[in-house]
Amino acid sequence: MTYPHAKVVLSVRDPVSWHESTQKTIFSKAMAERAAAAPPDENRVGMMKKIMFDTFSGRVADRDHAINVFNQHIETVKREIPPDRLLVYGVGDGWAPLCSFLGVPVPETPYPRTNSAEEFADLFPPLMKQ
């Protein structure tokens, strides 16, 4: 292990809403088609290809399969990372638990709300066109 004492933040969310979101963004039909055709060294979609096919066995649209992989990942992280180094963090939890875990003060600025499906489409318009 490269950083055996590193703190780990495991971001979690409702598996069903996660899957629904992925189908509009990173695992959309357009992204899946582009990822399948992408050369391995194409950074923008090459990572998605690896995730779609290595992690999810190409079955990202299969709701039950994808959610099972998602849940298994969460359980693996919880089992393998010692509790004193792990924060299981819901993004909606805001700054307090994250800052407390990392030992830093809570910022004065509001906790950001970004990374929506709409923002994703704006960031990757050529990839999202069908």
PDB file of C-alpha atoms in Angstrom:
ATOM      1  CA  MET A   1       0.000   0.000   0.000  1.00  0.00           C
ATOM      2  CA  THR A   2       1.499   3.323  -1.060  1.00  0.00           C
ATOM      3  CA  TYR A   3      -0.058   5.494   1.678  1.00  0.00           C
ATOM      4  CA  PRO A   4      -0.904   3.154   4.561  1.00  0.00           C
ATOM      5  CA  HIS A   5      -1.902   5.977   6.929  1.00  0.00           C
ATOM      6  CA  ALA A   6      -3.922   8.055   4.476  1.00  0.00           C
ATOM      7  CA  LYS A   7      -7.429   9.093   5.377  1.00  0.00           C
ATOM      8  CA  VAL A   8     -10.106   7.882   2.982  1.00  0.00           C
ATOM      9  CA  VAL A   9     -13.366   9.653   2.197  1.00  0.00           C
ATOM     10  CA  LEU A  10     -15.959   7.235   0.827  1.00  0.00           C
ATOM     11  CA  SER A  11     -18.669   9.243  -0.866  1.00  0.00           C
ATOM     12  CA  VAL A  12     -22.009   7.429  -0.675  1.00  0.00           C
ATOM     13  CA  ARG A  13     -25.511   8.103  -1.894  1.00  0.00           C
ATOM     14  CA  ASP A  14     -28.775   6.342  -2.533  1.00  0.00           C
ATOM     15  CA  PRO A  15     -27.973   3.540  -5.022  1.00  0.00           C
ATOM     16  CA  VAL A  16     -31.161   3.983  -7.059  1.00  0.00           C
ATOM     17  CA  SER A  17     -30.710   7.740  -7.517  1.00  0.00           C
ATOM     18  CA  TRP A  18     -27.015   7.104  -8.273  1.00  0.00           C
ATOM     19  CA  HIS A  19     -27.923   4.671 -11.055  1.00  0.00           C
ATOM     20  CA  GLU A  20     -30.555   7.001 -12.500  1.00  0.00           C
ATOM     21  CA  SER A  21     -27.989   9.802 -12.566  1.00  0.00           C
ATOM     22  CA  THR A  22     -25.366   7.633 -14.269  1.00  0.00           C
ATOM     23  CA  GLN A  23     -27.799   6.807 -17.052  1.00  0.00           C
ATOM     24  CA  LYS A  24     -28.123  10.525 -17.839  1.00  0.00           C
ATOM     25  CA  THR A  25     -24.401  11.244 -17.588  1.00  0.00           C
ATOM     26  CA  ILE A  26     -21.354   8.979 -17.429  1.00  0.00           C
ATOM     27  CA  PHE A  27     -23.204   5.805 -18.445  1.00  0.00           C
ATOM     28  CA  SER A  28     -25.615   7.347 -20.951  1.00  0.00           C
ATOM     29  CA  LYS A  29     -26.116   5.546 -24.245  1.00  0.00           C
ATOM     30  CA  ALA A  30     -24.035   8.186 -26.044  1.00  0.00           C
ATOM     31  CA  MET A  31     -21.170   7.872 -23.566  1.00  0.00           C
ATOM     32  CA  ALA A  32     -21.289   4.067 -23.650  1.00  0.00           C
ATOM     33  CA  GLU A  33     -21.071   4.065 -27.455  1.00  0.00           C
ATOM     34  CA  ARG A  34     -18.153   6.489 -27.447  1.00  0.00           C
ATOM     35  CA  ALA A  35     -16.369   4.647 -24.665  1.00  0.00           C
ATOM     36  CA  ALA A  36     -16.724   1.331 -26.474  1.00  0.00           C
ATOM     37  CA  ALA A  37     -15.156   2.833 -29.613  1.00  0.00           C
ATOM     38  CA  ALA A  38     -12.473   4.885 -27.834  1.00  0.00           C
ATOM     39  CA  PRO A  39      -8.821   3.984 -28.149  1.00  0.00           C
ATOM     40  CA  PRO A  40      -7.334   2.977 -24.763  1.00  0.00           C
ATOM     41  CA  ASP A  41      -5.187   6.108 -24.570  1.00  0.00           C
ATOM     42  CA  GLU A  42      -7.989   8.618 -25.130  1.00  0.00           C
ATOM     43  CA  ASN A  43      -8.096  10.301 -21.732  1.00  0.00           C
ATOM     44  CA  ARG A  44     -11.544  11.808 -21.908  1.00  0.00           C
ATOM     45  CA  VAL A  45     -13.475   8.613 -22.465  1.00  0.00           C
ATOM     46  CA  GLY A  46     -10.746   6.020 -21.960  1.00  0.00           C
ATOM     47  CA  MET A  47     -11.322   6.102 -18.211  1.00  0.00           C
ATOM     48  CA  MET A  48     -15.061   5.635 -18.761  1.00  0.00           C
ATOM     49  CA  LYS A  49     -14.339   2.659 -21.000  1.00  0.00           C
ATOM     50  CA  LYS A  50     -12.277   1.053 -18.249  1.00  0.00           C
ATOM     51  CA  ILE A  51     -15.004   1.656 -15.653  1.00  0.00           C
ATOM     52  CA  MET A  52     -17.840   0.528 -17.915  1.00  0.00           C
ATOM     53  CA  PHE A  53     -16.203  -2.661 -19.092  1.00  0.00           C
ATOM     54  CA  ASP A  54     -13.760  -3.645 -16.343  1.00  0.00           C
ATOM     55  CA  THR A  55     -15.741  -2.616 -13.288  1.00  0.00           C
ATOM     56  CA  PHE A  56     -19.298  -3.099 -14.572  1.00  0.00           C
ATOM     57  CA  SER A  57     -18.624  -5.849 -17.174  1.00  0.00           C
ATOM     58  CA  GLY A  58     -20.256  -3.674 -19.838  1.00  0.00           C
ATOM     59  CA  ARG A  59     -23.585  -3.890 -17.997  1.00  0.00           C
ATOM     60  CA  VAL A  60     -23.960  -0.286 -16.849  1.00  0.00           C
ATOM     61  CA  ALA A  61     -27.573  -0.100 -18.061  1.00  0.00           C
ATOM     62  CA  ASP A  62     -28.509  -3.234 -16.099  1.00  0.00           C
ATOM     63  CA  ARG A  63     -29.864  -1.505 -12.999  1.00  0.00           C
ATOM     64  CA  ASP A  64     -29.672  -4.471 -10.638  1.00  0.00           C
ATOM     65  CA  HIS A  65     -26.162  -5.433 -11.742  1.00  0.00           C
ATOM     66  CA  ALA A  66     -24.823  -1.852 -11.550  1.00  0.00           C
ATOM     67  CA  ILE A  67     -26.359  -1.261  -8.125  1.00  0.00           C
ATOM     68  CA  ASN A  68     -24.941  -4.558  -6.885  1.00  0.00           C
ATOM     69  CA  VAL A  69     -21.433  -3.539  -8.050  1.00  0.00           C
ATOM     70  CA  PHE A  70     -21.924  -0.108  -6.446  1.00  0.00           C
ATOM     71  CA  ASN A  71     -22.994  -1.636  -3.111  1.00  0.00           C
ATOM     72  CA  GLN A  72     -20.212  -4.248  -3.173  1.00  0.00           C
ATOM     73  CA  HIS A  73     -17.630  -1.484  -3.665  1.00  0.00           C
ATOM     74  CA  ILE A  74     -18.929   0.411  -0.649  1.00  0.00           C
ATOM     75  CA  GLU A  75     -18.833  -2.725   1.503  1.00  0.00           C
ATOM     76  CA  THR A  76     -15.308  -3.596   0.315  1.00  0.00           C
ATOM     77  CA  VAL A  77     -14.006  -0.149   1.239  1.00  0.00           C
ATOM     78  CA  LYS A  78     -15.702  -0.296   4.649  1.00  0.00           C
ATOM     79  CA  ARG A  79     -14.209  -3.740   5.294  1.00  0.00           C
ATOM     80  CA  GLU A  80     -10.667  -2.924   4.131  1.00  0.00           C
ATOM     81  CA  ILE A  81     -10.099   0.582   5.506  1.00  0.00           C
ATOM     82  CA  PRO A  82      -9.736   0.864   9.289  1.00  0.00           C
ATOM     83  CA  PRO A  83     -12.567   2.924  10.826  1.00  0.00           C
ATOM     84  CA  ASP A  84     -10.185   5.577  12.202  1.00  0.00           C
ATOM     85  CA  ARG A  85      -9.022   6.309   8.635  1.00  0.00           C
ATOM     86  CA  LEU A  86     -12.435   6.152   6.942  1.00  0.00           C
ATOM     87  CA  LEU A  87     -15.193   8.720   6.615  1.00  0.00           C
ATOM     88  CA  VAL A  88     -18.365   7.366   5.035  1.00  0.00           C
ATOM     89  CA  TYR A  89     -19.645  10.636   3.671  1.00  0.00           C
ATOM     90  CA  GLY A  90     -22.928  11.642   2.104  1.00  0.00           C
ATOM     91  CA  VAL A  91     -22.374  14.706  -0.049  1.00  0.00           C
ATOM     92  CA  GLY A  92     -25.505  16.274   1.422  1.00  0.00           C
ATOM     93  CA  ASP A  93     -23.824  16.140   4.848  1.00  0.00           C
ATOM     94  CA  GLY A  94     -22.036  19.435   4.146  1.00  0.00           C
ATOM     95  CA  TRP A  95     -18.741  20.729   5.453  1.00  0.00           C
ATOM     96  CA  ALA A  96     -18.867  19.762   9.151  1.00  0.00           C
ATOM     97  CA  PRO A  97     -18.195  16.003   9.067  1.00  0.00           C
ATOM     98  CA  LEU A  98     -15.680  16.340   6.243  1.00  0.00           C
ATOM     99  CA  CYS A  99     -13.721  19.117   7.917  1.00  0.00           C
ATOM    100  CA  SER A 100     -13.828  17.401  11.307  1.00  0.00           C
ATOM    101  CA  PHE A 101     -12.465  14.186   9.797  1.00  0.00           C
ATOM    102  CA  LEU A 102      -9.684  16.053   8.001  1.00  0.00           C
ATOM    103  CA  GLY A 103      -8.887  18.246  11.005  1.00  0.00           C
ATOM    104  CA  VAL A 104      -9.469  21.547   9.220  1.00  0.00           C
ATOM    105  CA  PRO A 105     -11.803  24.448   9.999  1.00  0.00           C
ATOM    106  CA  VAL A 106     -15.203  24.677   8.349  1.00  0.00           C
ATOM    107  CA  PRO A 107     -15.071  27.268   5.532  1.00  0.00           C
ATOM    108  CA  GLU A 108     -17.228  30.369   5.653  1.00  0.00           C
ATOM    109  CA  THR A 109     -18.445  29.691   2.120  1.00  0.00           C
ATOM    110  CA  PRO A 110     -21.557  27.589   1.572  1.00  0.00           C
ATOM    111  CA  TYR A 111     -21.026  23.960   0.669  1.00  0.00           C
ATOM    112  CA  PRO A 112     -21.027  23.733  -3.145  1.00  0.00           C
ATOM    113  CA  ARG A 113     -23.794  22.025  -5.062  1.00  0.00           C
ATOM    114  CA  THR A 114     -22.435  21.036  -8.454  1.00  0.00           C
ATOM    115  CA  ASN A 115     -22.019  18.059 -10.749  1.00  0.00           C
ATOM    116  CA  SER A 116     -25.651  17.830 -11.857  1.00  0.00           C
ATOM    117  CA  ALA A 117     -26.669  16.018 -15.037  1.00  0.00           C
ATOM    118  CA  GLU A 118     -27.203  19.408 -16.670  1.00  0.00           C
ATOM    119  CA  GLU A 119     -23.684  20.588 -15.755  1.00  0.00           C
ATOM    120  CA  PHE A 120     -22.262  17.324 -17.071  1.00  0.00           C
ATOM    121  CA  ALA A 121     -24.002  17.829 -20.427  1.00  0.00           C
ATOM    122  CA  ASP A 122     -22.635  21.381 -20.587  1.00  0.00           C
ATOM    123  CA  LEU A 123     -19.081  20.170 -19.877  1.00  0.00           C
ATOM    124  CA  PHE A 124     -19.160  17.354 -22.410  1.00  0.00           C
ATOM    125  CA  PRO A 125     -21.548  18.461 -25.187  1.00  0.00           C
ATOM    126  CA  PRO A 126     -19.799  16.532 -27.984  1.00  0.00           C
ATOM    127  CA  LEU A 127     -19.968  13.359 -25.917  1.00  0.00           C
ATOM    128  CA  MET A 128     -23.610  13.793 -24.981  1.00  0.00           C
ATOM    129  CA  LYS A 129     -25.022  14.397 -28.467  1.00  0.00           C
ATOM    130  CA  GLN A 130     -26.917  11.382 -29.720  1.00  0.00           C
TER     131      GLN A 130
END
